[in-house]
Coordinates of C-alpha atoms and ligand atoms in Angstrom, one line a residue:
X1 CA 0.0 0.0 0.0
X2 CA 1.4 3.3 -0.5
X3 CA 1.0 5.9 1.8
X4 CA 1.5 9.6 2.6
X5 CA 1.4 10.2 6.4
X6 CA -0.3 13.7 7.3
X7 CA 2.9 15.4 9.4
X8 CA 0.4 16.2 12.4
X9 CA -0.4 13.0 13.5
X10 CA -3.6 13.6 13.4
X11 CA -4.7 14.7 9.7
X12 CA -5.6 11.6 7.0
X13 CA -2.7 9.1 6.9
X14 CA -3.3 8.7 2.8
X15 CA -2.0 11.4 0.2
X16 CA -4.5 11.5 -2.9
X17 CA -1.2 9.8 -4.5
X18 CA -2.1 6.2 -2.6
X19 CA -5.6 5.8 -5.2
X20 CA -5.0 3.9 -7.3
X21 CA -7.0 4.6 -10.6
X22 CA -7.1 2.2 -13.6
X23 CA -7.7 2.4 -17.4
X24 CA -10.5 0.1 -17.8
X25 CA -11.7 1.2 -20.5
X26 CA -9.0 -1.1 -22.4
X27 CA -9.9 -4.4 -20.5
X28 CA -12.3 -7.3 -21.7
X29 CA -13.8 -8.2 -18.8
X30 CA -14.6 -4.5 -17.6
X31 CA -16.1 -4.9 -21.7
X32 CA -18.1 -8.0 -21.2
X33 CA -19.5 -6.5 -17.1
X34 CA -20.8 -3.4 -19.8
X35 CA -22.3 -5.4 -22.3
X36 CA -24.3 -7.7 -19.6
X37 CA -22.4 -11.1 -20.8
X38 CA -20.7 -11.0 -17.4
X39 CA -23.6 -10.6 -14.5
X40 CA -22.7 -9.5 -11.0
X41 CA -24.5 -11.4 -8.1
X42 CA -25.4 -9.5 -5.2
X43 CA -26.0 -10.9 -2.3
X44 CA -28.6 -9.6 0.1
X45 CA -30.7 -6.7 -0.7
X46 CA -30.6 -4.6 2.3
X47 CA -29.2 -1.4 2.8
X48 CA -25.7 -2.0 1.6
X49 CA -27.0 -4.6 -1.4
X50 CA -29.7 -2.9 -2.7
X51 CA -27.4 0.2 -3.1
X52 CA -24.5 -1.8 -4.5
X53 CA -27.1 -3.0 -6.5
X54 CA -28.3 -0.4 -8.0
X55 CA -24.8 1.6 -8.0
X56 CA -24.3 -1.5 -10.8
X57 CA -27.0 -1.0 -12.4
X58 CA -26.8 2.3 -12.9
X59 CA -23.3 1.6 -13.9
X60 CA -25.0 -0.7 -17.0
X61 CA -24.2 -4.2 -15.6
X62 CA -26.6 -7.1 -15.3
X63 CA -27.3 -7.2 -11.9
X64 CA -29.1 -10.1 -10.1
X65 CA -30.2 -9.7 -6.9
X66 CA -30.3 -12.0 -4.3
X67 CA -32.0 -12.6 -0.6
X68 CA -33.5 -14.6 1.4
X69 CA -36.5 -12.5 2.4
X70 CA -40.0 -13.7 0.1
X71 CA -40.8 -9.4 0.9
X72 CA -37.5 -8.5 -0.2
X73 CA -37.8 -10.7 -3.4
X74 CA -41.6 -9.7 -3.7
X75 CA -40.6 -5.8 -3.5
X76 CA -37.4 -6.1 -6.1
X77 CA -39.0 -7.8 -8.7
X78 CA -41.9 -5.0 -8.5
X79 CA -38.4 -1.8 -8.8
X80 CA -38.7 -0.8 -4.8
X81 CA -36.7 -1.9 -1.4
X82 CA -38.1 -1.6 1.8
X83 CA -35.4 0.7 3.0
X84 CA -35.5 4.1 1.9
X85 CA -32.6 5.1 0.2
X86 CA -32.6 7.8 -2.6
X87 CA -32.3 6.4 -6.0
X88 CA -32.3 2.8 -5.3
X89 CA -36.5 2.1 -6.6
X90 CA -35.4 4.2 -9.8
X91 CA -32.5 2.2 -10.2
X92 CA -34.4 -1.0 -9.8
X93 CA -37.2 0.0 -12.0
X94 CA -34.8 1.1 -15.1
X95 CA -33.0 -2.1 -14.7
X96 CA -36.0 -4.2 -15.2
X97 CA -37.1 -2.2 -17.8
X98 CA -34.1 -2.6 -19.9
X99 CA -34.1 -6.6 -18.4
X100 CA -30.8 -5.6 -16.6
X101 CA -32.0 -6.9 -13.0
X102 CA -33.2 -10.3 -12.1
X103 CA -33.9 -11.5 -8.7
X104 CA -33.6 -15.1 -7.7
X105 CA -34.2 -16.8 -4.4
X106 CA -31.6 -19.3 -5.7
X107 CA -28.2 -18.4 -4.3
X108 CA -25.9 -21.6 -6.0
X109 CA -27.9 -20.8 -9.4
X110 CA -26.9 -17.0 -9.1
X111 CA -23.4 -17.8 -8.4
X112 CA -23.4 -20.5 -11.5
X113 CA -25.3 -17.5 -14.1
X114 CA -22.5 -15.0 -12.7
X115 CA -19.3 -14.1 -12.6
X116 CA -18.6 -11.4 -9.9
X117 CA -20.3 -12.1 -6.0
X118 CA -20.7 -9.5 -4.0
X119 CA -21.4 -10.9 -0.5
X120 CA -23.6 -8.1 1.7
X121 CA -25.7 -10.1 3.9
X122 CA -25.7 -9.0 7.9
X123 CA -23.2 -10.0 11.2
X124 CA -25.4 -8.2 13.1
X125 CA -26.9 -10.2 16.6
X126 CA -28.6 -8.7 18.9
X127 CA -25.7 -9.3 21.6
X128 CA -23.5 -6.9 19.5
X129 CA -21.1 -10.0 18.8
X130 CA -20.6 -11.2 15.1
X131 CA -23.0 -14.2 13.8
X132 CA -21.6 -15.4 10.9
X133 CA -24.0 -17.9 10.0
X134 CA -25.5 -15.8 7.0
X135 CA -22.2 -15.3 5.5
X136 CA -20.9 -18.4 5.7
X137 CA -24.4 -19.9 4.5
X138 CA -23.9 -17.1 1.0
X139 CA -20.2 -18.6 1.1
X140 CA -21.4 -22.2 0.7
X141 CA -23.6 -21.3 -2.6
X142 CA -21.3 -19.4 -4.2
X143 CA -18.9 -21.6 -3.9
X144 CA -20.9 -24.5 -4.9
X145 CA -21.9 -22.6 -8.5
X146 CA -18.2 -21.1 -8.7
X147 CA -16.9 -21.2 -12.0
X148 CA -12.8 -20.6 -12.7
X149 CA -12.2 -16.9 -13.7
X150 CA -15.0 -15.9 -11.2
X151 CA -14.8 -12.9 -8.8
X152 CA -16.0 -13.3 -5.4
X153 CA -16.2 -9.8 -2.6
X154 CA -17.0 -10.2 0.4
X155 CA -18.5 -6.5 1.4
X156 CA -19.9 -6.9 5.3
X157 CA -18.1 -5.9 8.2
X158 CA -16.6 -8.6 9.6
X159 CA -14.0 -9.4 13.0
X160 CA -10.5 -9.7 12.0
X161 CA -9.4 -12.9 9.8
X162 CA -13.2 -13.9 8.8
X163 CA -12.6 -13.6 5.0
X164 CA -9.4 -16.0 5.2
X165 CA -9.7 -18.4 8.1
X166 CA -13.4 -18.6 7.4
X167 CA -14.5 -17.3 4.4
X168 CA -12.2 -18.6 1.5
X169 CA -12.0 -22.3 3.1
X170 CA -16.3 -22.6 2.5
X171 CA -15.7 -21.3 -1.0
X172 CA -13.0 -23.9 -1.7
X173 CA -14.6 -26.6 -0.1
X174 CA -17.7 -26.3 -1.8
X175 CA -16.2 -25.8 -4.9
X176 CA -14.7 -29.0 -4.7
X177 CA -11.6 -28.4 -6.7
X178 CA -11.0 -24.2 -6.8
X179 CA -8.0 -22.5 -5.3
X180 CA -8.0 -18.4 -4.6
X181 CA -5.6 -16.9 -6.9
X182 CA -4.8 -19.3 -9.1
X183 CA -8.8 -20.8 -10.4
X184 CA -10.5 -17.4 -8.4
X185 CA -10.2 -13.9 -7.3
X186 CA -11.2 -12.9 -3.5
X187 CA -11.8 -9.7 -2.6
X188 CA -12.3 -7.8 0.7
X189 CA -14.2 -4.7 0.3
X190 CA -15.5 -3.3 3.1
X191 CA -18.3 -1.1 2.4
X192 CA -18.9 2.0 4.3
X193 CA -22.3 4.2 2.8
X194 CA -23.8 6.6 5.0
X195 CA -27.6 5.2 5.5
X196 CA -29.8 8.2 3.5
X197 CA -27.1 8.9 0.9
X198 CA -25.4 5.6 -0.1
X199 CA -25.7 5.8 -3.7
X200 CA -23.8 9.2 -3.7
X201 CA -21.4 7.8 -1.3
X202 CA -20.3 4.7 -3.5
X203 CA -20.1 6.7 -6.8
X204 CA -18.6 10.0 -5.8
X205 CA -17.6 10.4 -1.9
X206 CA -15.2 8.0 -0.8
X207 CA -12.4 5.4 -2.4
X208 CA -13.1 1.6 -2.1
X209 CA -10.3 -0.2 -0.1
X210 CA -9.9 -3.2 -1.8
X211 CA -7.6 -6.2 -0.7
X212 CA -7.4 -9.6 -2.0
X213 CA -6.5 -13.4 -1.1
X214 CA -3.4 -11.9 -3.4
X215 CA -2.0 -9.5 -5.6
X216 CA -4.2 -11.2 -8.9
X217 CA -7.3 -10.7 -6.5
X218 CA -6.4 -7.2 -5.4
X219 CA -5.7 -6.0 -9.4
X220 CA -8.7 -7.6 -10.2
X221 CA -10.3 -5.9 -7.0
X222 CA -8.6 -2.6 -8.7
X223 CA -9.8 -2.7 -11.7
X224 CA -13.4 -3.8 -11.0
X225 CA -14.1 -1.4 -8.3
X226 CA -12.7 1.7 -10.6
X227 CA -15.4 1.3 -12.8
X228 CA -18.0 3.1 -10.0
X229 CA -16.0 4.7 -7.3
X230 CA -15.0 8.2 -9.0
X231 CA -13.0 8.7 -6.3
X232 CA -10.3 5.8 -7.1
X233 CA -9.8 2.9 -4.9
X234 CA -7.0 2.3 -2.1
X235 CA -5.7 -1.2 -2.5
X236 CA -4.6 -2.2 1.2
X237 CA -1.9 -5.0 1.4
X238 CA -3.6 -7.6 2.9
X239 CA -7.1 -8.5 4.1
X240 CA -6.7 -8.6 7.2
X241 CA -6.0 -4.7 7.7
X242 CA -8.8 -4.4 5.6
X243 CA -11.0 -5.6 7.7
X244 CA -9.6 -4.0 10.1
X245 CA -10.1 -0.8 8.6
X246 CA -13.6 -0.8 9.0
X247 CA -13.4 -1.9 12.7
X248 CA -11.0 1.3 13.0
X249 CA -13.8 3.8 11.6
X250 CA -16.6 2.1 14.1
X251 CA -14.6 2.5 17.4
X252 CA -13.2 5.6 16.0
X253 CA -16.9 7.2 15.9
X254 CA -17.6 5.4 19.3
X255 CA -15.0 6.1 21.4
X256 CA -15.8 10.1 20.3
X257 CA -19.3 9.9 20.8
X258 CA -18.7 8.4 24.8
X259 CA -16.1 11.0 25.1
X260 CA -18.7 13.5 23.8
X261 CA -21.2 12.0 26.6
X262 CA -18.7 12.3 29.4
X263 CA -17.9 15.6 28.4
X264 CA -21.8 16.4 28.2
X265 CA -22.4 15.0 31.8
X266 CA -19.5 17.3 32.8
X267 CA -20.7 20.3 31.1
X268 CA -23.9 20.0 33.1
X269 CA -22.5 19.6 36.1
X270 CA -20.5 22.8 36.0
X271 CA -23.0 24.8 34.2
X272 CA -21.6 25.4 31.0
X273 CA -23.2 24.7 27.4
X274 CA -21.6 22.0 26.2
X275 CA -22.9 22.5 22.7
X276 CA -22.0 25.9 22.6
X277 CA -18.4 25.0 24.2
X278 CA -18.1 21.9 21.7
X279 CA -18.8 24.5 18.3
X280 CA -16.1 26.6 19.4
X281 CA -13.5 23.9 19.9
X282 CA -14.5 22.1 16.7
X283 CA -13.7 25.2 14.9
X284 CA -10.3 24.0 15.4
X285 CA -9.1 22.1 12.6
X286 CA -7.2 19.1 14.8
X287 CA -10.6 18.8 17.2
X288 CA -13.8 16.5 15.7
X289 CA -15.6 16.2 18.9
X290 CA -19.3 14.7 17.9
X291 CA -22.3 14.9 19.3
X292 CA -23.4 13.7 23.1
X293 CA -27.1 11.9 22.7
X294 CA -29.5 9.3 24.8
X295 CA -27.2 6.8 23.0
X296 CA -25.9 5.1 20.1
X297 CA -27.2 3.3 17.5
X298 CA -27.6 1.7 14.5
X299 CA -26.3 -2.0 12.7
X300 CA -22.6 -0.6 12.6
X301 CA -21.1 1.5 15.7
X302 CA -22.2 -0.3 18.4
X303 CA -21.7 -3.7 16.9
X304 CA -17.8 -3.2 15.8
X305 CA -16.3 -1.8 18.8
X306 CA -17.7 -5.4 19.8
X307 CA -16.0 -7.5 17.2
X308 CA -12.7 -5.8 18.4
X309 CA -13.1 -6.7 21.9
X310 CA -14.3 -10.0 21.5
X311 CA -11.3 -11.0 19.6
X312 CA -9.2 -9.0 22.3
X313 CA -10.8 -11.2 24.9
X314 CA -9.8 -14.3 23.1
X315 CA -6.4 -13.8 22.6
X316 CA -5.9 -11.2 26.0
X317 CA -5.1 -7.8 24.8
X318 CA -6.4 -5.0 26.6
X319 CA -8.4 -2.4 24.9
X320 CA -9.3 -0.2 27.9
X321 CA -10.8 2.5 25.7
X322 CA -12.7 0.5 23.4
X323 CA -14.5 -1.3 26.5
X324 CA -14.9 1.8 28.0
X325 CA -16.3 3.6 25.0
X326 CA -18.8 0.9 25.0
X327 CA -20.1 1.0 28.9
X328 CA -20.4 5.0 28.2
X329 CA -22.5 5.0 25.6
X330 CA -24.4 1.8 26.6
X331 CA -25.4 3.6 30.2
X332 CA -26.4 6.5 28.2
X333 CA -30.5 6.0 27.4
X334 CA -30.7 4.8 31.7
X335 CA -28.8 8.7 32.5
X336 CA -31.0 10.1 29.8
X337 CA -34.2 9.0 31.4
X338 CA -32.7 10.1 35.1
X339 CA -32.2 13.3 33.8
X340 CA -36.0 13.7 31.8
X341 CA -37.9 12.6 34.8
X342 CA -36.4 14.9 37.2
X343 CA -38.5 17.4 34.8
X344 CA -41.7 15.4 36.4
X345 CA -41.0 14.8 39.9
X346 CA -42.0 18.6 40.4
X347 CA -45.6 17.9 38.9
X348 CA -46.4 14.4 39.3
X349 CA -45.6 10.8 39.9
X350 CA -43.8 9.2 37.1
X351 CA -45.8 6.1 37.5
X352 CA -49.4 6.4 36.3
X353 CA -47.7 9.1 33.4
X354 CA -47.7 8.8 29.6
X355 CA -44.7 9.5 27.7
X356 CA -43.7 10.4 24.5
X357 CA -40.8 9.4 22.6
X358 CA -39.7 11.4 19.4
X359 CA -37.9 9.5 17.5
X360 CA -37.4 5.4 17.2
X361 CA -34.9 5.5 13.8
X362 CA -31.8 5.1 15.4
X363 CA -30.2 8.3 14.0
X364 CA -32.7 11.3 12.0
X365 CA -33.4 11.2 8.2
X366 CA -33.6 7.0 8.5
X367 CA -36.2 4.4 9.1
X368 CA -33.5 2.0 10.5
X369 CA -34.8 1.2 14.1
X370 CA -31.5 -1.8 14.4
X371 CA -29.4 -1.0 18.1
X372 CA -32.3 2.0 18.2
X373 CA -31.6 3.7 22.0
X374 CA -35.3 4.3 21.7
X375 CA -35.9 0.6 22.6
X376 CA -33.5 0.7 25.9
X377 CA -35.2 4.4 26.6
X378 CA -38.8 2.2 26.9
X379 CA -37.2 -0.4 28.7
X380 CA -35.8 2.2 31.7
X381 CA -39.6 3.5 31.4
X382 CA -41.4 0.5 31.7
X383 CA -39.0 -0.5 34.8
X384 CA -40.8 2.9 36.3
X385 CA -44.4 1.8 35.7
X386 CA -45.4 4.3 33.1
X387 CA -48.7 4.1 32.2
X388 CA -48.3 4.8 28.1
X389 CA -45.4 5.1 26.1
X390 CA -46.0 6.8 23.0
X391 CA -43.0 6.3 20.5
X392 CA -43.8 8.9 17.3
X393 CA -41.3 8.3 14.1
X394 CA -42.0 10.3 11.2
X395 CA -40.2 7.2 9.1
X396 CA -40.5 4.6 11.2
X397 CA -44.0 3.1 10.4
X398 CA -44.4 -0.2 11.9
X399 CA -42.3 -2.1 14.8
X400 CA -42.4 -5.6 15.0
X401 CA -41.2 -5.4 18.6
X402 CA -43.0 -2.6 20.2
X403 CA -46.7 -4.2 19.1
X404 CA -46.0 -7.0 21.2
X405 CA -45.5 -4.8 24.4
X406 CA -48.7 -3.6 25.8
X407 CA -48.4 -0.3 27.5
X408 CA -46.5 1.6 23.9
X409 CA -47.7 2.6 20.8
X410 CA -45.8 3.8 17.8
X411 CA -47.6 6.5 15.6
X412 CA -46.2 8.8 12.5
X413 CA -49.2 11.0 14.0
X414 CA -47.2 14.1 15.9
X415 CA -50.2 15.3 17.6
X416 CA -51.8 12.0 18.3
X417 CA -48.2 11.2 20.5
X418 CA -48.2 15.1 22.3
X419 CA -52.1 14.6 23.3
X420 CA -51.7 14.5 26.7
X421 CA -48.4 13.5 27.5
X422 CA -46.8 14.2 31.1
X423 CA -43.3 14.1 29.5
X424 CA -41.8 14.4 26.2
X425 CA -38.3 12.9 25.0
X426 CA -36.7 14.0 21.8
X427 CA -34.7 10.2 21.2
X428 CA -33.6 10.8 17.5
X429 CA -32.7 13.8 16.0
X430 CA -34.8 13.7 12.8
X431 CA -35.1 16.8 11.1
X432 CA -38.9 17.4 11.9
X433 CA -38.3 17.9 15.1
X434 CA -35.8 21.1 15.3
X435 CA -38.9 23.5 14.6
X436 CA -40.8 22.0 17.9
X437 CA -41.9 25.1 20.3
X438 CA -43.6 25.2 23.4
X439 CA -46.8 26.0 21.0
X440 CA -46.8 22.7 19.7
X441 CA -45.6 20.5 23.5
X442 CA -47.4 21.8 26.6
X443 CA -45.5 18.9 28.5
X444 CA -42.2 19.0 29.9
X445 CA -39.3 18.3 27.3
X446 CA -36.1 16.9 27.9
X447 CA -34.1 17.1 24.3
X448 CA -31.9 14.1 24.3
X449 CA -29.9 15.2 21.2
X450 CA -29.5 18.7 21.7
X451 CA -30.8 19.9 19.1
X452 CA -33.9 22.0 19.9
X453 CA -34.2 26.0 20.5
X454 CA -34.3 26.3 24.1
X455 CA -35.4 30.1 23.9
X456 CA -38.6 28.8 22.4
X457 CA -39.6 26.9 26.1
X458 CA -40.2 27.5 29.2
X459 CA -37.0 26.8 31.2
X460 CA -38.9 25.7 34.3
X461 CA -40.2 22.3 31.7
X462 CA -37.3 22.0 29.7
X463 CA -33.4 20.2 30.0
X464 CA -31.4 18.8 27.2
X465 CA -28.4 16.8 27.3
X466 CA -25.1 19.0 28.3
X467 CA -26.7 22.1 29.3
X468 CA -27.8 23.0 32.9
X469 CA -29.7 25.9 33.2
X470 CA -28.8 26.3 37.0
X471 CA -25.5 28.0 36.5
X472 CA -23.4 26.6 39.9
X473 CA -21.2 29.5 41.4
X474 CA -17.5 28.0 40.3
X475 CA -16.9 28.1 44.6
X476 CA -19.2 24.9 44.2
X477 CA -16.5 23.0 42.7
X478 CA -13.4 25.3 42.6
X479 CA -12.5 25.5 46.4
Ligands
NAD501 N1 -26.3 -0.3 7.0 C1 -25.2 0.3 6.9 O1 -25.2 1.6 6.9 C2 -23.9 -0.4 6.6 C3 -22.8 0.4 6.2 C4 -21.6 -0.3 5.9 C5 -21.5 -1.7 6.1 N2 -22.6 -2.4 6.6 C6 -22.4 -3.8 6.7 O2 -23.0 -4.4 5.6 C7 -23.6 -5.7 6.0 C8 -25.0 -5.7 5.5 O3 -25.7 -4.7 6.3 P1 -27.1 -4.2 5.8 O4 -27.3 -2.9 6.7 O5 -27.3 -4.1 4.4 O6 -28.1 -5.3 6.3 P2 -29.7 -5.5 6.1 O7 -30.2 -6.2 7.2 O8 -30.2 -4.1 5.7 O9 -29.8 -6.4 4.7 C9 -29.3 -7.6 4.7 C10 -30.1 -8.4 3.6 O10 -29.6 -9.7 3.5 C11 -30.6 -10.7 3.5 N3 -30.1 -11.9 3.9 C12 -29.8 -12.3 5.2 N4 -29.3 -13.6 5.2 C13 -29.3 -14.0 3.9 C14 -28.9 -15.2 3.2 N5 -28.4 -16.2 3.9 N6 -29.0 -15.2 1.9 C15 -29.5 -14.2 1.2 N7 -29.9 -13.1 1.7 C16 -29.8 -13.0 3.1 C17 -31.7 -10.1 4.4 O11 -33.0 -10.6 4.0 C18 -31.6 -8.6 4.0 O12 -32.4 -8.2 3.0 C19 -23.3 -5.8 7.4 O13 -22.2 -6.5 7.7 C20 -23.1 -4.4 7.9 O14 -22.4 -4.3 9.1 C21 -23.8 -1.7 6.8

C-alpha cells in the first residue's frame, strides 16, 4: 500500500497519491460487465445490497439480486426496497425495464449464471457479537456454483481474519476443486455508505479499499471497483487490515461519541453549554468532537467496537478505551431517562404518566430502528411503571417489537403522540423535530440530542443533554 502520512499526527494518513486509478476502459472483462455477458450477483438486498445494486445497475451491468426475504424478493421484482434510500427504486425499475436486473431466491444458481459475487448479507446479533451464519451460509452457494475466472467480494463488516480463516475455506470446499488466486479472485471490500445517501457515497464520496487473497485478487479488485467509485480505490496490502479498517472507523466514531457524553455529563454539572463550548473547539481544525445523545445506534457502531473486543478477549489484549467507549455510551438512554424525569418529579408521579418518545430511527433522516436507544429508553420507562409510552417516528412506520409490548404505541401522527403527555423525549434527532416550540408541547421536554431551541420553552419544563440551566457559582466546585 502506498502511503503519505499527514505530518500532524492527526490529519488523513493517505495522500490523494495512494488511489490507485485504472484504465479500464482497455480491458475485456470491464467490456463483457458493460455489455451484460458478465452478471454481478449480489447478495442480500438490504441497505448495503440494494445500493450496491443499483450503483451496478446504474453503472450498466446485469445485476441479479439475491435474498433470502420472500418481501425482499416480492418488492425487487416490482423496482422498490423496503429501505429508503434515494435512487435505489429508480435504479431497480430502469434495470428491469431494460431486463438488466433479475432476482432469484436461488443463491448456488446465481453464483453458476455469474461471474462477480458480492457478499452483503448481515453480522449483526442482537448481543453486539458477530454471527456469521449468513455469511458463511452465501459462502457455501457461491462456492458450490463457482466457476474458474469468477470474482467473489466479500462486502460486510466482519471481525478480523473472517474472510481468510473462514470465508475462502467454504468457498474452496464447496467448490470442490478451486483455489483463490490461481482458479478465483477474493476480494475484501469493506463497504462504508452513510444510510440516506449511499448511492452518492459509492459513486462519488469515498475510495473503495480493496484487498485480496493476493496481488491477482487485489488488481482484479482494482480494476473492477474503478469502474463506479469516481474517487479511485485504495488497495490495502492484505485482508486482514482491511478488515480492520472498517473496525478502525466504528470504534473511531464510538469512542468520540462516549467522550462527547462524558464531556456532556461534565458540562452539566459545572454549568456550562456543552454544545456551545463543543462548536467553538470544533472550529479548530485538529478537534472533531461529535455529538453527546441518549445513545448510540444503528447496525454498525455499536456492533464493531464489539467485534474488536471480543477478539481481544480471546487472545488477552487489553483495549481499555474500546471497552470503555462501549459501557459509556451503553449507560447512556438509563442517564438520559434520570435526567428527563427529574423534569416530572416537580408535577407528578412518574408512574401512572404517559410518555412520549420522538424519534425510534436510530439516528434522523432514516427508518432504520436496528441497536435504536429508543428501545432501551422504553425499557428504563417501563421499569418505572409508566402508564403509556408513545413512541412517534416520522419514518418509522411499523415495529415488529414494540406491538407485542402492551403499555406503547408507535404512531407517525405528531399530535396523536403530544395529546396528553406528562413528558416528552426528543430520542432521535430527525429533522422534523428542530422547529418543535412550546406552542406545539405543553408537556415538559427533555431534548436528548441537543438539538432544539431552548429560547422557544419554558425553562422551568425543559433540560437537554449537556446544558444545565442552573449556573453553579465556580466556589461549588473550585475550592
Ligand atoms: N447499513 C449500513 O449503513 C452499513 C454500512 C456499511 C456496512 N454495513 C455492513 O453491511 C452488511 C449488511 O448490512 P445491511 O445494513 O445491508 O443489512 P440489512 O439487514 O439491511 O440487509 C441484509 C439483507 O440480507 C438478506 N439476507 C440475510 N441472510 C441472507 C442469506 N443467507 N441469503 C440471502 N440473503 C440474506 C436479508 O434478508 C436482508 O435483505 C453488514 O455486515 C453491515 O455491518 C452496513
Amino acid at each position: 500500500m502506498k502511503e503519505g502520512r499527514g505530518g500532524d499526527g492527526v490529519g488523513s494518513s493517505f495522500s490523494p497519491s495512494s488511489y490507485f486509478s485504472i484504465d479500464n476502459q482497455s480491458s475485456d472483462i470491464i467490456k463483457k460487465i458493460r455489455s451484460g455477458e458478465f452478471k454481478i450477483a449480489v447478495y442480500g438486498l438490504g441497505h448495503v445490497g440494494s445500493s450496491i445494486a443499483s450503483v451496478w445497475l446504474r453503472a450498466g451491468a446485469h445485476v441479479i439480486g439475491v435474498d433470502k426475504s420472500p418481501n425482499v424478493l416480492e418488492n425487487a421484482k416490482r423496482g422498490m426496497t423496503h429501505i429508503q434510500e434515494p435512487g435505489v427504486n429508480e435504479a431497480f425499475t430502469k434495470g428491469l425495464d431494460k431486463s438488466r436486473f433479475e432476482i432469484y431466491e436461488d443463491a448456488v444458481k446465481a453464483s453458476q449464471d455469474s461471474y462477480f459475487k458480492m457478499i452483503c448479507v448481515p453480522v449483526l446479533a442482537d448481543s453486539g457479537s458477530a454471527d456469521l451464519a449468513s455469511v458463511k451460509n452465501v459462502a457455501g452457494a457461491i462456492g458450490k456454483g463457482l466457476k474458474e475466472g469468477d470474482v467473489v467480494a466479500l462486502n460486510s463488516t466482519v471481525p478480523l481474519g473472517t474472510t481468510e480463516d473462514i470465508i475462502l475455506p467454504i468457498i474452496e470446499k464447496e467448490s470442490r476443486i478451486l483455489k483463490r488466486e490461481t482458479d478465483f479472485y477474493m476480494i475484501y471490500n469493506p463497504e462504508r455508505i452513510y444510510e440516506g445517501r449511499a448511492i452518492e457515497d459509492i459513486e462519488k464520496r469515498y475510495p473503495a479499499i480493496i484487498s485480496g487473497a493476493g496481488p491477482k485478487s487485489v488488481e482484479m479488485g482494482v480494476k473492477l471497483y474503478s469502474m463506479v467509485f469516481k474517487k479511485g480505490v485504495m488497495a490495502i496490502s492484505n485482508i486482514r487490515t482491511a478488515e480492520m479498517e472498517k473496525l478502525l472507523e466504528g470504534v473511531y466514531r464510538d469512542a468520540n461519541i462516549a467522550l462527547a457524553n462524558e464531556l456532556a455529563k461534565f458540562c452539566e454539572q459545572v454549568g456550562v453549554d456543552f454544545w456551545e463550548a463543543r462548536e467553538a473547539a470544533n472550529s479548530q481544525p485538529f478537534c472533531h468532537i461529535h455529538k453527546a445523545g441518549v445513545g448510540v445506534g444503528g447496525a454498525c457502531i455499536p456492533t464493531y467496537p464489539q467485534f474488536i473486543l471480543d477478539t481481544a478477549d480471546r487472545i488477552k489484549v487489553d483495549c481499555n478505551i474500546t471497552r470503555l467507549s462501549r459501557n459509556i455510551n451503553n449507560s447512556m438512554p438509563a442517564y438520559s431517562v434520570q435526567q428527563a424525569i427529574k423534569l416530572l418529579h416537580a408535577r407528578k408521579n412518574i408512574a401512572g404518566s404517559i410518555i412520549t418518545l420522538l424519534g425510534l430511527a436510530f439516528r434522523g433522516g432514516v427508518s432504520d430502528t436496528r441497536l435504536s436507544p429508543t428501545y432501551k429508553v422504553i425499557e428504563e420507562f417501563q421499569k418505572l411503571k409508566v402508564k403509556e409510552i408513545r413512541v412517534h417516528d416520522p419514518l418509522a412506520k411499523s415495529d415488529p417489537f414494540l406491538l407485542k409490548e402492551e403499555n406503547v404505541i408507535l404512531t407517525t401522527n405528531l399530535n396523536e403522540a403530544l395529546k396528553d403527555a406528562d413528558l416528552v423525549m426528543l430520542v432521535t434527532d430527525h429533522p422534523e423535530y428542530s422547529n418543535l416550540t412550546s406552542s406545539t408541547i405543553e408537556a415538559p421536554v427533555y431534548d436528548g440530542r441537543g438539538m432544539l431551541d431552548r429560547s422557544k420553552f419554558d425553562h422551568t419544563k425543559f433540560a437537554a443533554i449537556g446544558i444545565d440551566d442552573k449556573i453553579k457559582t465556580t466556589t461549588e466546585y473550585f475550592p
